[in-house]
Short mmCIF file of C-alpha atoms and ligand atoms in Angstrom, two decimals:
data_model
loop_
_atom_site.label_atom_id
_atom_site.label_comp_id
_atom_site.label_asym_id
_atom_site.label_seq_id
_atom_site.Cartn_x
_atom_site.Cartn_y
_atom_site.Cartn_z
CA MET A 97 97.14 85.54 107.48
CA SER A 98 94.57 87.86 106.24
CA ASP A 99 94.00 89.36 109.83
CA ALA A 100 98.10 90.01 109.81
CA PRO A 101 98.59 93.76 110.77
CA VAL A 102 99.61 95.90 107.79
CA SER A 103 103.45 96.89 108.72
CA SER A 104 104.35 100.50 107.38
CA VAL A 105 107.89 99.65 107.57
CA PRO A 106 109.46 98.55 103.89
CA ARG A 107 110.50 94.79 104.14
CA HIS A 108 113.61 93.41 102.06
CA ASP A 109 113.41 90.07 103.36
CA TRP A 110 110.80 88.58 101.82
CA THR A 111 110.90 84.51 101.33
CA HIS A 112 109.42 82.72 98.59
CA ALA A 113 107.31 80.90 100.69
CA GLU A 114 105.81 83.88 102.22
CA VAL A 115 105.02 85.49 98.67
CA VAL A 116 103.59 82.27 97.47
CA ALA A 117 101.20 82.30 100.96
CA LEU A 118 100.21 85.90 99.84
CA PHE A 119 99.21 84.42 96.04
CA ALA A 120 97.15 81.95 97.78
CA LEU A 121 95.08 84.11 100.02
CA PRO A 122 91.45 83.87 99.43
CA PHE A 123 90.66 86.80 96.84
CA ALA A 124 88.59 89.12 99.07
CA ASP A 125 91.27 88.86 101.85
CA LEU A 126 94.16 89.52 99.56
CA ILE A 127 92.26 92.52 98.14
CA TYR A 128 91.47 93.67 101.29
CA ARG A 129 94.99 93.49 102.50
CA ALA A 130 96.21 95.17 99.31
CA GLN A 131 93.84 98.08 99.59
CA THR A 132 94.64 98.50 103.58
CA ALA A 133 98.06 98.49 102.48
CA HIS A 134 97.32 101.18 99.69
CA ARG A 135 95.17 103.60 101.57
CA ALA A 136 98.17 103.80 104.32
CA CYS A 137 100.09 105.43 101.48
CA PHE A 138 97.94 106.83 99.15
CA ASP A 139 94.41 108.45 97.99
CA ALA A 140 92.81 105.33 96.77
CA ASN A 141 90.97 107.42 94.24
CA ALA A 142 93.74 109.06 92.40
CA VAL A 143 95.64 107.74 89.64
CA GLN A 144 98.94 108.79 88.01
CA LEU A 145 98.74 109.56 84.29
CA SER A 146 102.19 108.57 82.21
CA THR A 147 102.07 109.02 78.53
CA LEU A 148 104.53 106.72 76.85
CA MET A 149 106.51 107.70 73.57
CA SER A 150 109.16 105.68 71.35
CA ILE A 151 111.75 108.02 70.27
CA LYS A 152 113.98 105.33 68.55
CA THR A 153 111.83 102.52 67.36
CA GLY A 154 112.56 98.90 66.04
CA ALA A 155 116.35 97.05 64.75
CA CYS A 156 117.07 96.56 68.76
CA PRO A 157 120.04 93.88 68.67
CA GLU A 158 118.65 92.03 71.90
CA ASP A 159 116.53 88.82 71.70
CA CYS A 160 113.63 89.62 74.25
CA ALA A 161 111.13 86.97 73.04
CA TYR A 162 108.30 89.39 73.73
CA CYS A 163 109.40 92.47 72.09
CA PRO A 164 108.41 93.49 68.58
CA GLN A 165 111.34 95.72 68.22
CA SER A 166 114.08 93.07 68.11
CA VAL A 167 116.11 93.09 65.04
CA ARG A 168 115.93 89.02 65.18
CA PHE A 169 111.97 88.77 64.83
CA ASP A 170 109.77 89.63 61.53
CA THR A 171 107.06 91.56 63.00
CA GLY A 172 106.85 94.03 60.18
CA LEU A 173 107.80 97.09 62.17
CA GLU A 174 109.62 100.11 60.37
CA ARG A 175 112.74 100.88 62.00
CA GLU A 176 113.03 104.36 62.66
CA ALA A 177 116.30 106.85 63.61
CA LEU A 178 116.28 108.91 66.86
CA LEU A 179 113.33 111.28 66.43
CA PRO A 180 114.05 114.97 66.41
CA LEU A 181 113.66 117.01 69.46
CA GLU A 182 110.57 119.20 67.91
CA GLN A 183 108.40 116.17 67.52
CA VAL A 184 109.37 114.90 71.21
CA ARG A 185 108.46 118.63 72.49
CA ASP A 186 105.56 118.47 70.64
CA ALA A 187 104.11 115.44 71.77
CA ALA A 188 105.20 116.23 75.13
CA GLN A 189 103.00 119.62 75.09
CA ARG A 190 99.89 117.39 73.79
CA ALA A 191 100.39 114.87 76.84
CA ARG A 192 100.30 117.52 79.07
CA ALA A 193 97.18 119.17 77.30
CA ALA A 194 95.48 115.85 77.81
CA GLY A 195 96.20 115.84 81.42
CA ALA A 196 99.29 113.39 81.88
CA THR A 197 101.97 114.29 84.46
CA ARG A 198 104.79 112.17 83.55
CA PHE A 199 106.39 111.61 80.20
CA CYS A 200 108.07 108.40 79.39
CA MET A 201 110.54 108.00 76.17
CA GLY A 202 111.39 104.57 75.23
CA ALA A 203 114.32 103.56 72.87
CA ALA A 204 114.98 99.99 71.30
CA TRP A 205 118.88 99.80 72.58
CA ARG A 206 120.83 97.20 74.25
CA SER A 207 122.45 100.89 75.72
CA PRO A 208 122.74 104.25 74.65
CA LYS A 209 125.88 105.48 72.81
CA ASP A 210 127.29 108.70 74.77
CA ARG A 211 126.64 110.72 71.21
CA ASP A 212 122.96 109.50 71.65
CA LEU A 213 122.80 110.08 75.14
CA ASP A 214 123.63 113.81 74.72
CA LYS A 215 120.39 114.15 72.34
CA VAL A 216 117.95 112.19 74.83
CA ILE A 217 119.67 114.59 77.71
CA ASP A 218 118.39 117.34 75.47
CA MET A 219 114.88 115.81 75.21
CA VAL A 220 114.47 115.48 78.70
CA ARG A 221 115.20 119.09 79.42
CA ALA A 222 112.88 119.91 76.76
CA VAL A 223 109.91 117.87 78.52
CA ARG A 224 110.83 119.22 81.69
CA ASP A 225 110.39 122.77 80.45
CA GLU A 226 106.86 121.75 79.63
CA GLY A 227 105.96 121.11 83.15
CA LEU A 228 106.11 117.45 83.29
CA GLU A 229 107.86 114.74 85.03
CA THR A 230 110.46 112.83 82.97
CA CYS A 231 111.00 108.94 82.83
CA VAL A 232 113.49 107.23 80.18
CA THR A 233 114.35 103.80 79.30
CA LEU A 234 117.20 103.18 77.08
CA GLY A 235 118.54 99.88 78.09
CA MET A 236 121.89 99.25 80.52
CA LEU A 237 123.43 102.19 81.55
CA GLN A 238 126.68 102.57 83.13
CA ALA A 239 127.19 104.65 86.64
CA GLU A 240 128.51 107.81 84.64
CA GLN A 241 125.73 107.77 82.02
CA ALA A 242 122.85 107.63 85.11
CA ARG A 243 124.94 110.33 86.65
CA ARG A 244 124.58 112.49 83.60
CA LEU A 245 120.80 111.93 83.20
CA LYS A 246 120.21 112.77 86.97
CA GLU A 247 122.39 115.99 86.63
CA ALA A 248 120.01 116.81 83.28
CA GLY A 249 116.98 116.42 85.91
CA LEU A 250 115.70 113.09 84.67
CA ASP A 251 113.17 111.81 87.26
CA TYR A 252 112.73 108.42 87.00
CA TYR A 253 114.86 105.75 84.75
CA ASN A 254 112.47 102.58 83.55
CA HIS A 255 114.61 99.16 83.56
CA ASN A 256 112.52 96.06 84.08
CA LEU A 257 113.76 92.53 85.59
CA ASP A 258 110.79 91.05 83.38
CA THR A 259 110.53 87.82 85.03
CA SER A 260 112.18 85.67 87.68
CA PRO A 261 115.73 84.69 87.81
CA GLU A 262 114.81 81.00 86.61
CA TYR A 263 112.35 82.06 83.85
CA TYR A 264 114.85 84.51 82.37
CA GLU A 265 117.04 82.73 80.42
CA ASP A 266 113.92 81.33 78.30
CA ILE A 267 113.03 84.70 77.48
CA ILE A 268 116.17 86.80 76.86
CA THR A 269 119.87 85.38 76.37
CA THR A 270 121.71 88.59 75.05
CA ARG A 271 122.34 90.11 78.66
CA THR A 272 121.83 88.61 81.85
CA TYR A 273 119.67 89.21 85.16
CA ASP A 274 122.89 90.47 86.87
CA ASP A 275 123.52 93.17 83.98
CA ARG A 276 119.93 94.32 84.96
CA LEU A 277 120.51 94.37 88.32
CA ASP A 278 123.75 96.50 87.84
CA THR A 279 122.13 98.74 85.94
CA LEU A 280 119.42 99.26 88.37
CA GLY A 281 122.37 100.01 90.96
CA HIS A 282 123.75 102.59 88.96
CA VAL A 283 120.37 104.36 88.23
CA ARG A 284 119.65 104.13 92.36
CA ASP A 285 123.47 105.35 93.20
CA ALA A 286 122.90 108.43 90.85
CA GLY A 287 119.77 109.14 92.82
CA LEU A 288 117.16 108.86 90.26
CA LYS A 289 113.86 107.44 90.82
CA VAL A 290 113.89 103.61 89.85
CA CYS A 291 111.05 102.52 87.91
CA CYS A 292 110.94 98.56 87.52
CA GLY A 293 108.55 95.91 87.28
CA GLY A 294 108.03 93.06 84.72
CA ILE A 295 105.93 91.32 82.28
CA VAL A 296 103.33 88.49 82.88
CA GLY A 297 101.49 86.25 80.62
CA MET A 298 104.43 85.05 79.03
CA GLY A 299 104.23 81.45 79.82
CA GLU A 300 105.66 81.70 83.12
CA SER A 301 104.77 79.57 86.20
CA PRO A 302 102.71 81.10 89.41
CA MET A 303 106.28 80.54 91.16
CA ASP A 304 108.06 82.78 88.67
CA ARG A 305 105.38 85.64 89.48
CA ALA A 306 106.24 85.23 93.05
CA GLU A 307 110.17 85.17 92.58
CA LEU A 308 109.92 88.15 89.87
CA LEU A 309 108.16 90.26 93.00
CA ARG A 310 110.43 88.95 95.84
CA GLN A 311 113.46 90.20 93.43
CA LEU A 312 111.74 93.40 93.02
CA ALA A 313 110.81 93.98 96.82
CA ASN A 314 114.20 92.41 98.08
CA LEU A 315 116.24 95.10 96.11
CA PRO A 316 118.05 97.82 98.45
CA GLU A 317 115.06 99.96 98.21
CA HIS A 318 111.57 99.37 96.65
CA PRO A 319 111.39 100.89 93.34
CA GLN A 320 109.20 104.15 93.23
CA SER A 321 107.58 102.80 90.18
CA VAL A 322 106.48 99.29 89.47
CA PRO A 323 105.07 98.61 86.09
CA ILE A 324 103.25 95.19 85.60
CA ASN A 325 102.72 94.78 81.98
CA ASN A 326 100.37 91.85 80.82
CA LEU A 327 102.10 90.61 77.37
CA VAL A 328 101.15 92.19 74.50
CA GLN A 329 101.15 89.39 71.92
CA VAL A 330 102.90 90.67 68.72
CA GLU A 331 102.75 88.42 65.93
CA GLY A 332 106.33 87.31 64.57
CA THR A 333 107.40 87.25 68.12
CA PRO A 334 108.30 83.82 69.72
CA LEU A 335 105.84 84.45 72.41
CA HIS A 336 102.82 85.24 70.01
CA GLY A 337 100.24 82.48 70.71
CA VAL A 338 101.20 81.58 74.07
CA ASP A 339 98.72 81.00 76.93
CA PRO A 340 97.41 84.38 78.34
CA ILE A 341 97.49 84.90 82.11
CA ASP A 342 94.22 84.12 83.90
CA GLU A 343 92.51 87.35 84.45
CA LEU A 344 92.24 86.91 88.22
CA ASP A 345 95.93 86.06 88.37
CA PHE A 346 96.79 88.96 86.84
CA VAL A 347 94.75 90.99 89.52
CA ARG A 348 96.61 88.93 92.01
CA THR A 349 100.06 89.78 91.13
CA ILE A 350 99.13 93.65 91.51
CA ALA A 351 97.78 93.04 94.82
CA VAL A 352 100.79 91.16 95.80
CA ALA A 353 103.06 93.73 94.56
CA LYS A 354 101.08 96.57 96.47
CA ILE A 355 101.33 94.60 99.73
CA MET A 356 105.10 93.96 99.21
CA MET A 357 106.01 97.35 98.24
CA PRO A 358 102.98 99.73 99.84
CA SER A 359 104.70 102.86 98.89
CA ALA A 360 105.21 102.28 95.22
CA TYR A 361 103.20 103.35 92.64
CA VAL A 362 101.96 100.14 90.86
CA ARG A 363 101.42 100.47 87.42
CA LEU A 364 98.50 98.64 85.58
CA SER A 365 100.88 98.79 82.38
CA ALA A 366 100.90 97.15 78.76
CA GLY A 367 97.84 94.76 78.01
CA ARG A 368 95.09 97.53 79.17
CA GLU A 369 93.50 97.24 75.61
CA GLN A 370 93.01 93.62 75.67
CA MET A 371 91.34 93.90 79.25
CA SER A 372 87.78 94.43 80.31
CA GLU A 373 86.92 97.63 82.27
CA ALA A 374 85.87 95.25 85.09
CA VAL A 375 89.52 93.71 84.89
CA GLN A 376 91.30 97.19 85.16
CA THR A 377 88.71 98.08 88.11
CA LEU A 378 89.63 95.04 90.08
CA CYS A 379 93.21 96.10 89.33
CA PHE A 380 92.48 99.45 90.72
CA LEU A 381 90.86 97.86 94.08
CA ALA A 382 94.12 95.82 94.34
CA GLY A 383 96.03 99.05 94.29
CA ALA A 384 97.24 99.91 90.94
CA ASN A 385 97.66 103.79 90.78
CA SER A 386 99.27 104.41 87.57
CA ILE A 387 98.46 103.76 84.15
CA PHE A 388 99.81 104.44 80.57
CA TYR A 389 97.78 107.03 79.43
CA GLY A 390 97.50 107.96 75.40
CA ASP A 391 96.36 106.19 72.46
CA GLN A 392 99.86 104.38 71.70
CA LEU A 393 102.42 102.45 74.08
CA LEU A 394 105.71 102.03 72.15
CA THR A 395 104.81 100.23 69.09
CA THR A 396 101.22 98.91 70.00
CA SER A 397 98.14 100.59 70.98
CA ASN A 398 96.48 101.51 74.05
CA PRO A 399 92.97 102.43 75.04
CA ALA A 400 92.09 105.94 73.79
CA HIS A 401 92.75 108.65 76.36
CA LEU A 402 89.07 109.78 76.52
CA LYS A 403 87.84 106.22 77.22
CA ASP A 404 90.39 106.45 80.07
CA LEU A 405 89.14 109.66 81.20
CA ALA A 406 85.42 108.27 81.05
CA LEU A 407 86.34 105.16 83.02
CA LEU A 408 88.00 106.83 85.76
CA ASP A 409 84.93 109.24 86.30
CA LYS A 410 82.84 106.13 86.26
CA LEU A 411 84.53 104.92 89.20
CA GLY A 412 84.66 108.13 90.94
CA MET A 413 88.42 108.37 90.39
CA ALA A 414 90.68 111.24 89.23
CA PRO A 415 93.96 111.82 87.53
CA GLU A 416 96.49 113.08 90.17
CA ALA A 417 98.17 116.29 89.63
CA THR A 418 101.95 116.10 89.34
CA PRO A 419 103.55 116.58 92.88
CA LYS A 420 106.52 118.55 91.73
CA TYR A 421 104.43 121.17 89.11
CA SER A 422 101.20 120.88 90.90
CA ASP A 423 101.30 124.68 90.95
CA VAL A 424 101.46 125.06 87.16
CA ALA A 425 97.96 124.61 85.35
CA PRO A 426 97.72 122.17 82.52
CA ALA A 427 96.84 124.06 79.30
CA SER A 428 93.43 122.38 79.20
CA PRO A 429 93.25 120.12 82.18
CA PRO A 430 90.65 117.38 82.18
CA SER A 431 87.60 118.13 84.30
CA ALA A 432 88.47 115.48 86.73
CA ALA A 433 91.97 116.54 87.38
CA ARG A 434 92.86 117.62 91.08
CA ALA A 435 95.40 118.22 93.65
CA PRO A 436 98.40 115.85 94.42
CA GLN A 437 97.05 112.85 96.62
CA ARG A 438 100.05 111.18 97.75
CA ARG A 439 99.97 110.92 101.70
CA SER A 440 102.98 111.08 103.63
CA THR A 441 103.96 108.53 105.81
CA PRO A 442 106.87 106.85 107.30
CA ALA A 443 106.38 104.08 104.67
CA ALA A 444 106.42 106.56 101.53
CA ALA A 445 109.31 106.40 99.05
CA SER A 446 111.79 104.42 100.39
N1 LIG B 124 115.52 98.71 75.23
C1 LIG B 124 115.15 98.92 76.42
C2 LIG B 124 115.18 97.82 77.07
O1 LIG B 124 114.44 96.66 76.87
O2 LIG B 124 115.23 98.11 78.54
C3 LIG B 124 113.97 99.90 76.70
C4 LIG B 124 112.65 99.65 76.16
S1 LIG B 124 112.03 97.99 76.25
C5 LIG B 124 110.49 98.12 74.77
C6 LIG B 124 111.22 98.35 77.94
C7 LIG B 124 109.99 97.24 78.56
O3 LIG B 124 108.89 97.24 77.81
C8 LIG B 124 110.88 95.89 78.57
O4 LIG B 124 111.58 95.65 79.49
C9 LIG B 124 109.54 95.25 78.83
O5 LIG B 124 109.39 94.96 80.22
C10 LIG B 124 108.40 95.99 78.02
N2 LIG B 124 107.71 95.43 76.83
C11 LIG B 124 108.42 95.06 75.72
N3 LIG B 124 107.61 94.44 74.79
C12 LIG B 124 106.34 94.25 75.37
C13 LIG B 124 105.34 93.57 74.90
N4 LIG B 124 105.01 93.18 73.90
N5 LIG B 124 104.31 93.55 76.47
C14 LIG B 124 104.43 94.04 77.40
N6 LIG B 124 105.52 94.57 77.77
C15 LIG B 124 106.73 94.89 76.70
C1 LIG B 125 107.04 99.21 80.73
O1 LIG B 125 107.18 98.59 81.77
N1 LIG B 125 106.19 99.14 79.78
C2 LIG B 125 106.41 99.92 78.62
C3 LIG B 125 107.47 101.14 79.19
N2 LIG B 125 107.85 100.18 80.47
C4 LIG B 125 108.69 101.23 78.45
C5 LIG B 125 106.54 99.30 77.14
C6 LIG B 125 105.27 98.37 76.79
C7 LIG B 125 105.61 97.95 75.40
C8 LIG B 125 104.28 97.49 74.89
C9 LIG B 125 104.69 97.02 73.80
C10 LIG B 125 104.75 97.90 72.71
O2 LIG B 125 104.31 98.99 72.38
O3 LIG B 125 106.06 97.62 71.89
FE1 LIG B 126 115.30 95.74 72.25
FE2 LIG B 126 114.15 96.63 74.82
FE3 LIG B 126 112.85 95.06 72.94
FE4 LIG B 126 114.75 93.90 74.24
S1 LIG B 126 112.64 94.90 75.04
S2 LIG B 126 114.44 94.18 72.19
S3 LIG B 126 116.30 95.56 74.74
S4 LIG B 126 113.56 97.41 72.67
#
């Protein structure tokens, strides 16, 4: 299987057995296949940098067992109202100056109310005006809400499948897998780019990981961005204390995601602060080419941005310039920043 040719045609008909077979490859064969798939679509030495901001924190009515923001768990988090526009604009300016190319805004909502969406739309416009790509994650969306976000110029909508359909009910009971698929359909139909991935290290089985990736790759289009989060364990959440995933199994998950969805940006997402530089490097080798960049995720911390730039430099890697605004120079570009690196192939951006 390791010698199988790498197809440039995106596949949406993966069987469970095929995915399990990828996970079972000898490690070197798996990484080789993932790198080969990756290099057919991307510059293997460029990493896309997204900065995350929580625009509305805590008091979420949902019961996601991993999440510190659910109102049902006592995690000591202070709830905050939707942030004022100016605070978001300032943070976007700082992110741009530090070299990020995308600004992702997250809200602890089950779904946005229309009057809240109006305010988020103002934020999207303000962030775009700073020359950044935009992404928001606001929970479940109606078709009309997705259209309004598209009209405002939003680039990406993040909505994760989180885990396999089989394990899902152990993690969330307040909305269904189908609810998530419906939102993803609305986002896709509105012409927004889809950012959709999941979380590992939640006590799921290897079969659940295979099934999560199969669900993602068998969507009508591959998500353009696939965040793979390693659970950040927060005291007070039901998943605090669960056995963490083996580090090499985490790397395997990244590699299999890249083989199945070669033209997607696979993001090495939450959980990097708990990971050694060596494991992060293996993830880059496995085809991860995007990270959250900035000292904070939503409510937990992320590696310091200068540490990340130093790691990329040590690896001879560089931040990717934003494709759309590459003619606009950052206010103070990091020394390693350079031109857009994405290659155009028939497999690119399904
Ligand atoms: N409330 C919205 C929703 O759930 O769709 C948007 C924000 S929510 C925090 C976005 C995603 O963050 C979740 O789907 C989950 O994948 C990820 N996430 C939340 N808590 C996490 C944790 N402790 N570790 C890793 N990922 C986490
Ligand atoms: C995603 O896949 N990961 C991000 C983002 N989408 C919104 C969230 C990570 C959150 C980690 C826990 C926290 O900081 O609250
Ligand atoms: Fe709420 Fe999103 Fe956290 Fe679930 S993941 S509790 S929906 S903020």
